[in-house]
Every structure is written in C-alpha cells, then in structure tokens.
C-alpha cells in the first residue's frame, strides 16, 4: 500500500534518484471526487490511485460514484473506470464490490458518452453479462437502438458466441454496412461450425481482400481442419496464388498436418523443395522451415 | 583407448538436464575408462568453452566459495564421482542450446566434454530472432488447436478459479508456479526455450511487431506476418487475439500510468507492502489495453499470449525485490504476508490449486492440468507445491529449492 507522506510531486530528476513520495489512496480520491479540482488534476489522481477494495474506507465507493454520475466530466469518469478495472484484477479483495461495479457499468452502458458506453459494455461482455449481450444484440437487430458501432458490438459478442449472435452475424456478413462490420461478423462466425462452406468459398476467392482470406484460413482450420488441409495443399500448388496466402497455407501444413502422410506425399515435397529455392521471400522462409522439418 | 571421463550436469547424465542458471548447479565427474592411468588418482582441469555469442560458465569445487573460470579436481581412477558446482556467468546467458561446452582435461588432453546451455529468462524486446521464433513455435505447438495442455492454463486462470490466485498475498507465489508450469511444458517441446518478459515500464516496440506478439489493426485484431506460428492461435472457440492499446499508449513508447521498476521496488521492504504491486504496476499494465482487449480483464487475459510476458515481468520484479531485500526465506516474516485470516491458498503452508488436485475450493469444481510439470534438472518446487515452496526459487536458503530459472538482470550474489 502507498506510504503516508505529504503530497509531494517530486521533480523528474529527484524521482530517478530516490523513490517518489507516494500519496495515499484517500488523499488521491479526495482530489478526484472534488468538483473544486480541475479535470486534469482529477484524472491524474485517478490514474495514480491504487484502489484496494478490501479497505473499509470510501475510496471505491467514491470511484463508483464518479463513474455512475453523468454530471461528471467524461474524462474523469473514464479514469475512474480504469482505476476500478485495475482494482478488479485483485479478485478476492474486489469481490465485495463486484456486484455494485457491474450494476454501475450496466447503467453506464446506456450513457450519452460513446467512449464510456463502449468501455462499460466491454467489461460486461468479457464477463459474459447477459444484460450487455442482450443490449448488443438488440442494437444489431435494430440500428436505432445501437449503443456501439456494429463492428464493436460483434466484437464484444464474440467473447461468448452463441446461436442468436451467429444469426445476426450471418445476416450482417451477407449485407454489411461497412468492411469493418463484415470483418467482425466473419470473425464471430469463425466459431460457428455451420459456417465452414462460407469460409471455404472466401478462402478460395482470389478477388477477396487479403484480411478476409487470412481470417477464412484461420476459421476453416478451426472448424474443419481436414478440409482446410486439403485446400491449403491446393493453394500451395497454385502458381497464380498470392505469396501471403501461400505462406499461410504452407505454415498450416507444416505445423498441423499428419507427418506420416506428409512423408509419403512426393508431389508436395517436390513442390515445397522448389518453393524453398525460388519464390517470394515470405514463401521461401516457410518453405525452408518445412524442408528442415520433413526432409529425409 | 584413452582416458575417458563422464561429466554430469545437475548430477544427471540426461542431456535434458544440461541447463544452468546463475544459481550453482551440483555437478559430478568420474573416470569412465581409466585406460593408461597408472596412479590411483588423476588430476582433471574443468573449464568452459564458449562460442562467440554463446553463454559462459564458471566453477567451484565446493558448495560455498568464489567461482572461477576453471578448477582442478583430484578424481579417483576407480570410477567414483567427484562433486563440483557450475553456474552461468552473470551477463553471459546462452542464446541457443549447447552454445557453451564444459570440458575436462588431463594435462592438455581433452578427456571429456558436455554441451550445456545457460538458460535464462530475457527481455522480450531484445530477444534474438532465433530465440523469439523458437519461443513462438513452442507456444503455438502447446496451444495446438486451442485444445491440449494450453487450454488447461486457460482454465486455471478463468473466472471461477481467479480467487485462488488474486487479491491476496498468494498472488505472486501462485503466478510463479503457473509460469514455471507453462515454461516447463514449453521446454518439453523445445528445451532451449525460456519465457521472455515484457518490461512494461519501458518502450518495447519489438514485442508489438507482426513478427513477434503481433500488431493491432484498427479493430483490435492482432495481425501477424504470413506463416507466423501464432497465425492459427485459438482460445475457447474463436480464433485470433483481440488487443488494442488505449489511445494514450503508443506501443513504441512506455505505457503511461504504470509505475516503473524503481518505484515498484520502493513500495516497501515488507512483502505486505510490496504485494501492493498487484494493483500498480500489474493491474495497470493489464488495463493499458482497451475494452475489447483480452488482456484488460482477469477472466480473459490468458487468451492473449502477451499475458505470459506481462506476468513474467511481474515475477521478475518480485525476484528483484527479493534479491534487494533478502526475502527468499519463508521463515523471515517480511518475506511474506502470513495471516490466518487470508483465504485458503494464500497461507504459507497451503498447497496451491490446481496442482494439489483439490476440487472443493472452486466452483464449478475442477482442477485442470494435473500436477506441476517436473524438470529433468531440478526437483523443486515439487509436483504439488505449497505457497512457501515458491519463495526460494534459486536455492539461496536451501540448495534443494532451486527451480531452474533465472532472469538476465537479477544477479545471484
Ligand atoms: Cu495478471
């Protein structure tokens, strides 16, 4: 815990030479909670404070009050959220106030400030909070109710993917409002076993964006690894394929294929041998790794 | 036939035990073939031979005293072993397995040698490309398809289990065991790997590049170079890693709001004070990433492999503090915060979950991963370590407590 001492803000050089005098959590929170302090000073105090939820003092309550009060400046509330989120890592000590923290975040989830909404929903979604998931889904189904941009909502739903989210994601992927939204919809679907044919199609489509094809490779590898290995082998042989995709495919074969089957795959060994001699640098590098691993 | 001697590192002939740290390793030498020896004893000179950028080793004959570059031992010709000690030379860690050789000479004749590695946890930002790639390959293999052994490390740190490890004094010992377990699993895949650490109080731009832990795109999806071993990283059901620095954190600079090493070490000379580092720098380092990032919540943090580099630095800071204040001995009150009021798992005599197999402390009840991975070179901290077993990691109080890891910037003496 921080040492008692006067709130000396030592100079940079003095800081280096000696440990800084640390202000107590109580004095820092007094500054943070006071409307008389400037916004900058309040943010700085919240950035410095270490909240120990087990203490019976009012520090955590003060931080929660700031976070939940929409009359407070947004920067100060964000700093309070960060300090609380930091304290939440001390799970045992934080347990008594966890309920109140989550309740405050649910309130902040519909705040007029976009950054606060997103951060609150982020913490809640990572804790698989049903209220947050419901709000995020509603916003995707009815853009008038959206609390965060489409891609953010999809990204947050991917912490606990389930059928309802897959349905919305599938719809967005087929008629996306933006590239970012499509990318996140696909990322969410990469946990959905029924989406294998979609990713197979995207992986093989040379007109697709590089990011989408890379994501499709990872998705297919995840949900249909045998199918992906077969496709990856084809891509390695395709002379018109992009080096990025070929390197990714070859890396997947190198790392995940059945070594015995590979040892008997003469055409592949020959192909990779030639790629290890003559191909773009990124392909060559992976081809050489393959050869060191499988050359007899 | 000529004279031939056998050199045992960590008192073992197993090649997998041929790893040294800054702490003294017990070694033995014996005459395997006495051909040509006419006296009952033979004088053998033991020294190290390093490659250009390789590790360097030093020796002493007994359990105490100064180390030197070479020692001469009188060894029985009948095959009885003679003990000696060997350690890495501080500042000269290895960069690959076997890049330093321990040699034995009779006169000028080489009569025995073994390749060894001074295996040390290093700063990730300055890791060589081969060291970095070996680490990444081993990590990718351990997490193969999001199943297998790595998922146990996920489950050990998930929401229901977090109370075992956080918010009380057991935080540092628990995470030391956790990292050691993971490191030993990586070493079973590639014995040359040591966990690197992320110094979160310094600029570490190389860690955030697409050839290492990846760069974050605008959606916070981590991007790797094509063919990178972590391209297919998957945890739970969703492939990929979400990690986006908060706007104030430029990854080419040190993250703001995280107290530096000097300030961390100055938290106090009592463990009770020092363990406040769980908030800052530890918690603050986690929350230098925004609301969509795995790292910024305790329940999702281990889904990002950067988590292990972050925690390796937390453990290194504890090691620095232990060294600075002589806090390796669990019998010294200031070395730990012992109090019967703390929950089970946070008192010195308590065994640590999940390695103890106890399933009644967590909900849902489970103890993933089995016992702690053993090491071919050292016996500690055992398969089911207690809190108190995790303090003396380099065998300062008792040589048998040595765990076989060390940090590049934490001196032994
Ligand atoms: Cu942590």
XYZ file of C-alpha atoms and ligand atoms in Angstrom:
710
model
C 0.000 0.000 0.000
C 1.149 3.528 -0.548
C 3.177 5.184 2.153
C 1.894 8.067 4.191
C 3.502 11.332 3.239
C 2.733 14.796 2.080
C 1.541 15.055 -1.465
C 4.952 15.962 -2.779
C 5.145 15.823 -6.543
C 8.886 15.382 -6.829
C 10.779 16.613 -9.850
C 11.834 14.154 -12.561
C 15.462 14.029 -11.514
C 14.598 13.596 -7.858
C 12.218 10.788 -8.852
C 15.070 8.949 -10.515
C 17.449 9.351 -7.626
C 15.012 8.329 -4.928
C 11.663 6.627 -4.673
C 8.854 9.146 -5.113
C 6.824 10.131 -2.098
C 3.523 8.359 -2.703
C 0.211 9.897 -1.880
C -2.361 7.827 -0.052
C -5.358 6.445 -1.887
C -7.541 8.517 0.433
C -5.889 11.813 -0.453
C -5.882 10.985 -4.152
C -9.578 10.111 -4.089
C -10.341 13.298 -2.187
C -8.848 15.250 -5.088
C -10.574 13.019 -7.665
C -14.001 13.429 -6.074
C -13.810 17.166 -5.529
C -15.590 19.354 -8.062
C -13.208 22.109 -6.970
C -10.248 20.283 -8.519
C -9.566 20.773 -12.214
C -10.449 17.984 -14.652
C -6.767 17.340 -15.402
C -5.907 17.074 -11.737
C -8.811 14.730 -11.080
C -7.817 12.468 -13.985
C -4.198 12.456 -12.783
C -5.292 11.439 -9.288
C -7.401 8.583 -10.639
C -4.515 7.479 -12.839
C -2.252 7.336 -9.820
C -4.538 5.788 -7.243
C -4.400 2.138 -6.316
C -7.838 1.150 -5.081
C -7.885 -1.580 -2.503
C -11.440 -2.753 -2.263
C -10.876 -4.588 0.995
C -10.244 -1.352 2.853
C -13.355 -0.260 4.658
C -12.860 3.354 3.570
C -14.881 5.065 0.912
C -12.312 5.091 -1.902
C -14.002 2.508 -4.086
C -17.435 3.947 -3.399
C -16.135 7.351 -4.432
C -14.769 5.941 -7.679
C -18.075 4.151 -8.341
C -19.989 7.371 -7.671
C -17.845 9.270 -10.156
C -18.234 6.547 -12.787
C -22.013 6.436 -12.404
C -22.631 10.184 -12.284
C -23.431 11.617 -15.718
C -22.936 15.170 -14.444
C -19.230 14.454 -14.066
C -16.847 15.148 -16.977
C -16.408 12.097 -19.228
C -12.595 12.096 -18.895
C -12.856 11.860 -15.130
C -15.390 9.044 -15.372
C -13.174 7.131 -17.838
C -10.252 7.469 -15.444
C -12.466 6.166 -12.610
C -13.463 3.193 -14.764
C -9.811 2.397 -15.481
C -8.888 2.589 -11.801
C -11.797 0.277 -10.912
C -10.972 -2.145 -13.718
C -7.376 -2.258 -12.461
C -8.631 -2.994 -8.943
C -10.897 -5.756 -10.305
C -7.786 -7.862 -11.022
C -7.467 -8.363 -7.263
C -10.379 -10.754 -7.448
C -10.654 -11.782 -3.796
C -10.324 -8.249 -2.477
C -12.695 -6.875 -5.100
C -15.410 -9.499 -4.576
C -17.494 -7.473 -2.064
C -17.941 -4.570 -4.517
C -18.068 -6.558 -7.734
C -21.861 -6.593 -7.818
C -22.046 -2.847 -7.401
C -19.349 -2.353 -10.044
C -21.259 -4.424 -12.603
C -24.525 -2.651 -11.729
C -22.858 0.732 -12.277
C -21.458 -0.477 -15.599
C -24.926 -1.573 -16.729
C -26.085 1.959 -16.037
C -23.095 3.461 -17.886
C -23.762 1.119 -20.839
C -26.553 3.465 -21.968
C -24.730 6.705 -21.140
C -24.738 9.526 -23.720
C -20.921 9.352 -23.932
C -19.801 6.856 -26.605
C -16.405 6.005 -25.105
C -17.933 5.291 -21.707
C -20.671 3.134 -23.247
C -18.157 1.104 -25.188
C -15.839 0.600 -22.218
C -18.684 -0.385 -19.890
C -20.125 -2.834 -22.404
C -16.597 -4.180 -22.967
C -16.076 -5.084 -19.322
C -19.574 -6.548 -19.078
C -19.278 -8.575 -22.294
C -15.956 -10.065 -21.226
C -17.686 -11.168 -18.036
C -20.421 -12.777 -20.157
C -23.027 -10.426 -18.741
C -26.487 -11.272 -20.056
C -27.771 -7.687 -19.902
C -24.893 -6.443 -22.057
C -25.275 -9.286 -24.560
C -28.985 -8.510 -24.877
C -28.318 -4.798 -25.458
C -25.666 -5.565 -28.066
C -27.947 -7.977 -29.924
C -30.839 -5.516 -29.872
C -28.601 -2.861 -31.363
C -27.595 -5.180 -34.191
C -31.212 -6.134 -34.908
C -32.426 -2.545 -34.712
C -29.732 0.045 -35.561
C -31.880 2.718 -33.874
C -31.096 1.022 -30.561
C -27.378 0.539 -31.223
C -25.181 1.629 -28.306
C -21.891 1.000 -30.120
C -20.858 0.682 -33.793
C -21.804 -2.602 -35.496
C -18.222 -3.917 -35.591
C -17.739 -3.217 -31.874
C -20.981 -4.974 -30.950
C -19.961 -8.049 -32.960
C -16.514 -7.996 -31.434
C -17.959 -7.868 -27.904
C -20.438 -10.656 -28.624
C -17.548 -12.881 -29.690
C -16.476 -13.228 -26.038
C -19.373 -15.620 -25.559
C -20.618 -16.621 -29.013
C -23.975 -18.351 -29.282
C -26.732 -19.081 -31.770
C -28.555 -15.725 -31.623
C -25.333 -13.873 -32.315
C -24.484 -16.220 -35.212
C -27.820 -15.479 -36.870
C -27.279 -11.724 -36.707
C -23.655 -12.086 -37.815
C -24.669 -14.192 -40.816
C -27.140 -11.518 -41.882
C -24.556 -8.738 -41.479
C -21.879 -10.698 -43.332
C -24.157 -11.050 -46.345
C -25.183 -7.362 -46.417
C -22.553 -5.494 -44.417
C -22.861 -1.757 -43.664
C -19.043 -1.473 -43.829
C -15.876 -3.515 -44.387
C -15.143 -3.398 -40.677
C -18.589 -4.755 -39.824
C -18.135 -7.587 -42.328
C -14.727 -8.448 -40.925
C -16.076 -8.677 -37.356
C -19.168 -10.612 -38.439
C -16.900 -13.165 -40.104
C -14.651 -13.285 -37.061
C -17.626 -14.110 -34.858
C -18.774 -16.791 -37.313
C -15.365 -18.429 -37.226
C -16.586 -20.137 -34.044
C -19.681 -21.469 -35.833
C -19.243 -24.971 -37.237
C -22.034 -24.500 -39.784
C -20.128 -21.663 -41.450
C -17.427 -23.946 -42.900
C -18.732 -23.737 -46.516
C -18.754 -19.932 -46.323
C -15.117 -19.792 -45.209
C -14.080 -22.351 -47.792
C -15.582 -20.172 -50.508
C -13.943 -16.993 -49.183
C -10.553 -18.671 -48.795
C -10.511 -19.742 -52.428
C -11.786 -16.432 -53.819
C -8.780 -14.572 -55.214
C -10.806 -11.371 -55.582
C -11.358 -11.229 -51.808
C -9.422 -8.887 -49.511
C -6.242 -10.367 -48.084
C -7.531 -9.925 -44.481
C -10.735 -11.804 -45.269
C -8.860 -14.707 -46.851
C -6.415 -14.881 -43.922
C -9.308 -14.862 -41.463
C -11.048 -17.548 -43.515
C -7.932 -19.720 -43.360
C -7.833 -19.470 -39.553
C -11.601 -20.052 -39.328
C -11.595 -23.098 -41.602
C -8.573 -24.502 -39.791
C -10.533 -24.104 -36.573
C -13.898 -25.575 -37.568
C -12.986 -28.001 -40.398
C -9.249 -28.744 -40.110
C -9.227 -31.678 -42.574
C -10.981 -29.654 -45.230
C -8.590 -26.787 -44.649
C -5.519 -29.012 -45.008
C -6.825 -30.225 -48.370
C -7.445 -26.674 -49.583
C -4.132 -25.425 -48.217
C -2.330 -28.094 -50.243
C -4.124 -26.939 -53.412
C -3.209 -23.315 -52.738
C 0.455 -24.251 -52.354
C 0.385 -25.767 -55.841
C -1.480 -22.863 -57.467
C 1.136 -20.869 -59.419
C -1.114 -17.790 -59.559
C -1.785 -17.651 -55.804
C -0.663 -14.649 -53.699
C 2.503 -15.160 -51.618
C 0.701 -14.209 -48.362
C -1.922 -16.904 -48.803
C 0.638 -19.453 -49.937
C 2.836 -18.746 -46.911
C -0.143 -19.101 -44.557
C -1.245 -22.336 -46.232
C 2.220 -23.825 -46.095
C 2.644 -22.837 -42.451
C -0.601 -24.655 -41.647
C 0.615 -27.777 -43.430
C 3.993 -27.563 -41.704
C 2.507 -27.172 -38.243
C -0.657 -29.223 -38.307
C -0.670 -31.957 -40.942
C -0.088 -35.620 -40.209
C 3.701 -36.055 -40.524
C 3.408 -39.646 -41.801
C 1.025 -38.788 -44.600
C 3.275 -35.888 -45.486
C 6.384 -38.041 -45.710
C 4.677 -40.050 -48.464
C 3.399 -37.028 -50.358
C 6.103 -36.910 -53.058
C 4.473 -34.224 -55.226
C 4.119 -31.884 -52.237
C 7.698 -32.458 -51.072
C 8.896 -31.701 -54.589
C 6.758 -28.590 -54.838
C 7.905 -27.194 -51.483
C 11.506 -28.045 -52.317
C 11.250 -25.884 -55.421
C 9.474 -23.090 -53.470
C 12.346 -23.157 -50.974
C 14.702 -22.408 -53.872
C 12.681 -19.952 -55.874
C 9.684 -17.996 -54.557
C 8.924 -14.646 -52.890
C 10.803 -14.144 -49.603
C 7.873 -14.850 -47.258
C 7.015 -18.112 -49.030
C 10.650 -19.141 -49.217
C 11.057 -18.695 -45.471
C 8.150 -21.000 -44.627
C 9.193 -23.482 -47.350
C 12.644 -23.710 -45.796
C 11.131 -24.330 -42.359
C 9.023 -27.089 -43.932
C 12.073 -28.661 -45.592
C 14.162 -28.695 -42.389
C 11.273 -30.386 -40.650
C 10.389 -33.021 -43.245
C 13.418 -33.571 -45.475
C 14.574 -37.167 -45.224
C 41.750 -46.467 -25.964
C 42.467 -43.373 -23.912
C 41.195 -41.996 -20.653
C 37.557 -41.003 -20.794
C 35.578 -39.122 -18.164
C 31.872 -38.544 -17.695
C 30.578 -35.114 -16.677
C 27.155 -34.970 -15.022
C 25.293 -31.660 -15.017
C 22.734 -31.234 -12.242
C 24.044 -34.612 -11.059
C 22.495 -36.233 -14.105
C 23.627 -37.842 -17.341
C 20.345 -36.892 -19.027
C 21.018 -34.390 -21.872
C 17.735 -32.687 -20.894
C 19.284 -31.818 -17.535
C 22.191 -29.900 -19.072
C 20.880 -26.447 -18.288
C 22.410 -23.878 -15.974
C 21.281 -20.604 -14.423
C 23.077 -18.026 -12.260
C 22.474 -20.257 -9.229
C 25.058 -23.033 -8.654
C 24.144 -26.398 -10.144
C 25.555 -29.520 -8.491
C 27.705 -31.465 -10.949
C 29.861 -34.596 -10.852
C 32.754 -36.006 -12.751
C 34.028 -39.583 -12.853
C 36.545 -41.635 -14.776
C 34.586 -43.885 -17.093
C 37.587 -45.517 -18.728
C 40.888 -45.419 -16.814
C 42.992 -46.667 -19.775
C 46.576 -45.558 -19.342
C 46.175 -44.244 -15.794
C 48.769 -45.802 -13.524
C 48.082 -43.868 -10.332
C 45.048 -44.215 -8.026
C 44.078 -40.598 -8.690
C 44.114 -38.344 -11.703
C 44.160 -34.546 -11.797
C 41.452 -33.085 -14.045
C 41.035 -29.475 -15.071
C 37.437 -28.380 -15.720
C 36.709 -25.297 -17.808
C 34.141 -23.847 -20.201
C 34.459 -23.142 -23.914
C 32.032 -20.573 -25.322
C 31.098 -19.812 -28.893
C 31.268 -16.167 -29.981
C 27.812 -15.128 -28.753
C 27.332 -18.178 -26.568
C 26.843 -18.463 -22.830
C 29.700 -18.563 -20.360
C 30.105 -20.791 -17.323
C 32.112 -20.779 -14.115
C 33.023 -23.350 -11.474
C 33.804 -24.002 -7.860
C 34.757 -27.197 -6.086
C 32.532 -26.910 -3.013
C 29.072 -25.718 -2.045
C 30.446 -22.349 -0.954
C 33.227 -20.002 -2.007
C 34.104 -17.989 -5.076
C 33.603 -19.153 -8.649
C 36.411 -19.190 -11.200
C 36.806 -19.903 -14.894
C 38.406 -23.255 -14.238
C 39.020 -25.640 -11.371
C 41.291 -28.636 -10.958
C 39.950 -31.695 -9.192
C 41.650 -34.844 -7.985
C 39.473 -37.695 -9.186
C 39.684 -41.370 -8.293
C 40.743 -43.622 -11.174
C 38.397 -46.293 -9.906
C 35.287 -44.566 -11.217
C 33.986 -42.862 -8.065
C 32.388 -39.496 -8.753
C 33.871 -36.204 -7.561
C 31.463 -33.310 -6.969
C 31.797 -29.725 -8.194
C 29.481 -26.794 -8.917
C 28.838 -24.925 -12.103
C 26.860 -21.754 -12.874
C 26.302 -19.319 -15.689
C 28.458 -16.208 -15.643
C 26.178 -13.240 -14.964
C 25.781 -11.156 -18.111
C 26.647 -14.080 -20.399
C 23.458 -16.113 -20.935
C 23.240 -18.592 -23.798
C 21.252 -17.849 -26.907
C 20.947 -21.447 -28.093
C 21.136 -24.942 -26.676
C 24.713 -26.198 -26.311
C 26.404 -22.926 -27.195
C 28.824 -23.462 -24.332
C 30.755 -26.660 -23.590
C 32.110 -27.881 -20.286
C 35.417 -29.643 -20.849
C 37.694 -31.817 -18.727
C 41.408 -32.092 -19.419
C 44.152 -34.304 -18.099
C 47.250 -32.236 -18.733
C 46.477 -30.794 -22.154
C 44.478 -33.793 -23.353
C 40.708 -33.376 -23.630
C 39.226 -36.375 -21.836
C 35.552 -35.442 -21.649
C 33.042 -32.727 -22.581
C 29.324 -31.914 -22.476
C 27.411 -29.170 -24.294
C 25.299 -27.064 -21.907
C 23.042 -24.036 -22.042
C 22.886 -21.100 -19.643
C 19.103 -20.912 -19.932
C 17.863 -17.549 -18.699
C 14.619 -15.575 -18.968
C 15.371 -12.482 -21.050
C 13.856 -9.166 -22.041
C 11.496 -9.936 -24.934
C 12.212 -6.614 -26.610
C 15.853 -7.571 -27.221
C 15.446 -11.283 -27.892
C 17.339 -12.530 -30.963
C 15.227 -13.635 -33.936
C 16.012 -17.357 -33.467
C 15.212 -17.166 -29.721
C 11.970 -15.357 -30.475
C 10.945 -17.846 -33.153
C 11.719 -20.896 -31.036
C 9.545 -19.451 -28.261
C 6.675 -18.708 -30.665
C 6.845 -22.159 -32.271
C 6.754 -23.892 -28.904
C 3.863 -21.723 -27.732
C 1.895 -22.394 -30.920
C 2.511 -26.108 -30.515
C 1.398 -26.090 -26.885
C -1.818 -24.344 -27.892
C -2.349 -26.592 -30.902
C -5.958 -26.027 -31.948
C -6.910 -24.444 -28.649
C -7.048 -27.841 -27.021
C -4.430 -29.886 -25.239
C -2.239 -28.620 -22.474
C -2.618 -24.908 -23.169
C -6.351 -24.937 -22.532
C -5.534 -26.113 -19.009
C -3.568 -22.897 -18.492
C -6.652 -21.027 -19.654
C -8.902 -22.902 -17.248
C -6.504 -22.366 -14.353
C -6.966 -18.630 -14.747
C -10.663 -18.448 -15.632
C -13.364 -16.654 -13.727
C -14.241 -19.403 -11.274
C -10.598 -20.021 -10.386
C -9.323 -16.468 -10.098
C -9.903 -16.213 -6.362
C -7.230 -18.833 -5.850
C -4.643 -16.525 -7.255
C -5.580 -12.886 -6.909
C -6.229 -10.111 -4.444
C -4.376 -11.707 -1.545
C -0.712 -12.485 -0.732
C -0.696 -15.730 -2.728
C -0.861 -13.714 -5.948
C 2.911 -13.746 -6.550
C 3.654 -17.353 -5.455
C 0.673 -18.692 -7.422
C 1.719 -16.933 -10.622
C 5.334 -18.048 -10.158
C 4.159 -21.677 -10.120
C 1.819 -21.016 -13.044
C 4.592 -19.544 -15.210
C 7.036 -22.284 -14.250
C 4.489 -24.952 -15.166
C 3.937 -23.320 -18.554
C 7.665 -22.807 -19.143
C 8.413 -26.450 -18.399
C 5.703 -27.540 -20.827
C 7.323 -25.329 -23.476
C 10.714 -26.826 -22.638
C 9.323 -30.326 -23.116
C 8.637 -29.199 -26.695
C 11.909 -27.279 -27.109
C 14.344 -27.380 -24.176
C 16.133 -24.227 -25.343
C 13.090 -22.034 -24.608
C 12.881 -19.747 -21.581
C 9.943 -17.408 -21.012
C 10.724 -13.855 -22.103
C 9.382 -10.871 -20.159
C 7.712 -7.615 -21.195
C 9.226 -4.689 -19.311
C 6.029 -2.658 -19.190
C 7.821 0.351 -17.715
C 9.994 0.762 -20.812
C 9.469 1.184 -24.535
C 9.234 -2.304 -26.074
C 8.333 -1.694 -29.736
C 9.729 -5.023 -30.979
C 7.204 -7.013 -28.973
C 4.311 -5.336 -30.794
C 5.550 -6.121 -34.290
C 3.925 -8.651 -36.635
C 6.913 -10.986 -36.367
C 6.570 -11.278 -32.567
C 3.411 -10.802 -30.488
C 1.703 -9.082 -33.416
C 0.473 -5.613 -34.270
C -3.104 -4.465 -33.624
C -5.291 -3.289 -36.502
C -7.979 -0.632 -36.047
C -10.462 -3.289 -34.907
C -8.021 -4.547 -32.300
C -7.428 -7.808 -34.138
C -3.805 -8.830 -33.797
C -2.038 -9.256 -37.139
C 0.946 -11.497 -37.783
C 3.299 -11.951 -40.701
C 2.215 -14.692 -43.117
C 3.459 -18.040 -41.833
C 3.869 -16.761 -38.245
C 3.375 -19.647 -35.764
C 0.572 -17.783 -33.947
C -1.463 -17.232 -37.139
C -3.758 -20.059 -36.086
C -3.886 -19.133 -32.386
C -7.245 -20.107 -30.924
C -8.625 -19.994 -27.396
C -12.116 -21.011 -26.365
C -13.899 -21.254 -29.697
C -12.891 -18.082 -31.525
C -9.585 -17.908 -33.438
C -7.396 -14.838 -33.167
C -6.398 -12.350 -30.479
C -8.095 -9.076 -29.532
C -5.695 -6.476 -28.201
C -5.901 -2.703 -28.681
C -3.784 -0.238 -26.697
C -5.713 2.596 -25.026
C -5.352 5.842 -27.018
C -2.734 7.182 -24.570
C -0.492 4.135 -25.078
C 1.750 4.346 -28.126
C 3.384 0.917 -28.358
C 6.649 2.492 -29.485
C 6.893 4.122 -26.058
C 6.442 3.007 -22.464
C 2.762 2.746 -21.461
C 1.561 5.697 -19.354
C 0.316 5.276 -15.787
C 2.398 2.208 -14.954
C 4.899 2.773 -12.147
C 8.480 1.966 -13.085
C 10.818 -0.623 -11.629
C 12.442 1.734 -9.113
C 9.056 2.835 -7.790
C 7.850 -0.774 -7.628
C 10.886 -1.857 -5.628
C 10.353 1.158 -3.368
C 6.815 0.114 -2.387
C 8.345 -1.165 0.832
C 10.737 -3.702 2.270
C 7.902 -5.788 3.745
C 6.074 -8.242 1.481
C 2.849 -6.824 2.910
C 3.776 -3.517 1.245
C 5.356 -4.915 -1.879
C 2.347 -7.045 -2.787
C 0.530 -3.764 -3.474
C 2.183 -4.107 -6.879
C -0.751 -6.311 -7.850
C -2.595 -3.016 -8.495
C 0.148 -0.872 -9.979
C 2.162 -1.843 -11.997
C 0.463 -5.250 -12.567
C -3.192 -4.232 -12.903
C -2.310 -1.003 -14.666
C -0.243 -2.919 -17.241
C -3.323 -5.064 -17.960
C -5.558 -2.023 -18.400
C -3.215 -0.299 -20.863
C -5.408 -2.167 -23.352
C -8.968 -1.137 -24.068
C -12.412 -2.589 -23.512
C -12.350 -5.061 -26.412
C -8.942 -6.481 -25.439
C -8.472 -9.882 -23.803
C -5.765 -8.517 -21.536
C -7.823 -5.897 -19.745
C -9.983 -8.326 -17.810
C -8.677 -11.026 -15.485
C -11.068 -13.641 -16.856
C -9.972 -13.275 -20.495
C -6.341 -12.161 -20.107
C -4.627 -15.564 -20.663
C -6.286 -15.800 -24.092
C -3.619 -13.322 -25.246
C -0.125 -14.855 -25.202
C 1.271 -11.432 -24.249
C -0.241 -12.210 -20.839
C 2.630 -14.581 -20.084
C 5.253 -11.960 -20.970
C 3.459 -9.452 -18.741
C 3.361 -11.878 -15.837
C 6.941 -12.951 -16.386
C 7.857 -9.329 -15.717
C 5.691 -9.271 -12.589
C 7.619 -12.305 -11.360
C 10.930 -10.701 -12.319
C 10.035 -7.636 -10.234
C 9.322 -9.886 -7.272
C 12.693 -11.589 -7.854
C 14.421 -8.192 -7.947
C 12.695 -7.200 -4.731
C 13.577 -10.493 -3.052
C 17.218 -10.011 -4.030
C 17.364 -6.379 -2.923
C 15.849 -7.146 0.489
C 16.989 -10.766 1.077
C 13.448 -12.110 1.083
C 13.912 -15.712 -0.020
C 13.367 -17.312 3.378
C 9.764 -18.126 4.280
C 10.831 -18.109 7.950
C 11.534 -14.366 7.678
C 8.303 -12.540 8.481
C 8.902 -9.729 5.971
C 9.347 -12.246 3.110
C 5.613 -12.969 3.096
C 2.324 -11.644 4.439
C 1.224 -14.510 6.658
C -2.136 -14.145 8.348
C -4.647 -16.859 9.270
C -7.435 -14.533 8.148
C -6.463 -14.897 4.497
C -8.387 -17.407 2.373
C -7.112 -20.934 1.831
C -4.362 -20.974 -0.778
C -2.809 -17.744 0.482
C -1.054 -19.001 3.613
C 2.490 -20.339 3.600
C 1.621 -23.937 4.475
C -1.270 -24.175 1.994
C -0.869 -26.213 -1.154
C -1.549 -24.354 -4.357
C -4.562 -25.090 -6.538
C -4.890 -26.627 -9.122
C -1.667 -28.604 -8.738
C -2.915 -30.058 -5.441
C -5.888 -31.619 -7.217
C -8.320 -30.153 -4.688
C -11.700 -29.557 -6.299
C -13.714 -28.313 -3.347
C -12.351 -24.754 -3.375
C -13.616 -23.660 -6.746
C -16.936 -23.545 -8.438
C -17.537 -25.303 -10.788
C -15.281 -27.791 -9.065
C -12.317 -28.758 -11.167
C -8.531 -28.855 -11.017
C -7.294 -28.643 -14.598
C -3.914 -29.770 -15.796
C -2.810 -32.207 -13.120
C 0.338 -31.738 -11.082
C 3.088 -29.232 -11.854
C 5.388 -30.263 -14.690
C 8.635 -31.768 -13.371
C 12.075 -30.765 -14.625
C 14.835 -33.213 -15.581
C 17.411 -30.979 -13.883
C 15.871 -29.869 -10.584
C 13.449 -31.335 -8.046
C 11.789 -28.158 -6.718
C 9.113 -26.966 -6.241
C 7.685 -30.487 -6.488
C 4.535 -31.778 -8.113
C 2.180 -30.167 -5.596
C 3.905 -27.002 -4.385
C 2.867 -25.102 -1.273
C 2.881 -21.308 -1.108
C 6.091 -21.395 0.921
C 7.862 -23.559 -1.661
C 7.706 -20.764 -4.227
C 9.863 -18.195 -2.419
C 13.372 -19.663 -2.583
C 13.385 -20.158 -6.359
C 17.169 -20.039 -6.761
C 18.072 -22.098 -3.692
C 19.502 -19.271 -1.598
C 18.183 -20.669 1.678
C 18.299 -24.329 0.731
C 20.067 -25.530 -2.421
C 17.351 -28.151 -2.943
C 14.748 -25.403 -3.501
C 16.307 -24.297 -6.796
C 13.711 -24.287 -9.583
C 15.964 -23.919 -12.619
C 15.026 -20.468 -13.849
C 16.637 -17.063 -13.551
C 16.396 -13.566 -15.014
C 19.052 -11.892 -17.128
C 19.218 -8.853 -14.843
C 18.854 -10.432 -11.393
C 22.324 -11.235 -10.059
C 22.849 -14.280 -7.867
C 25.273 -12.611 -5.456
Cu -2.284 -10.531 -14.371
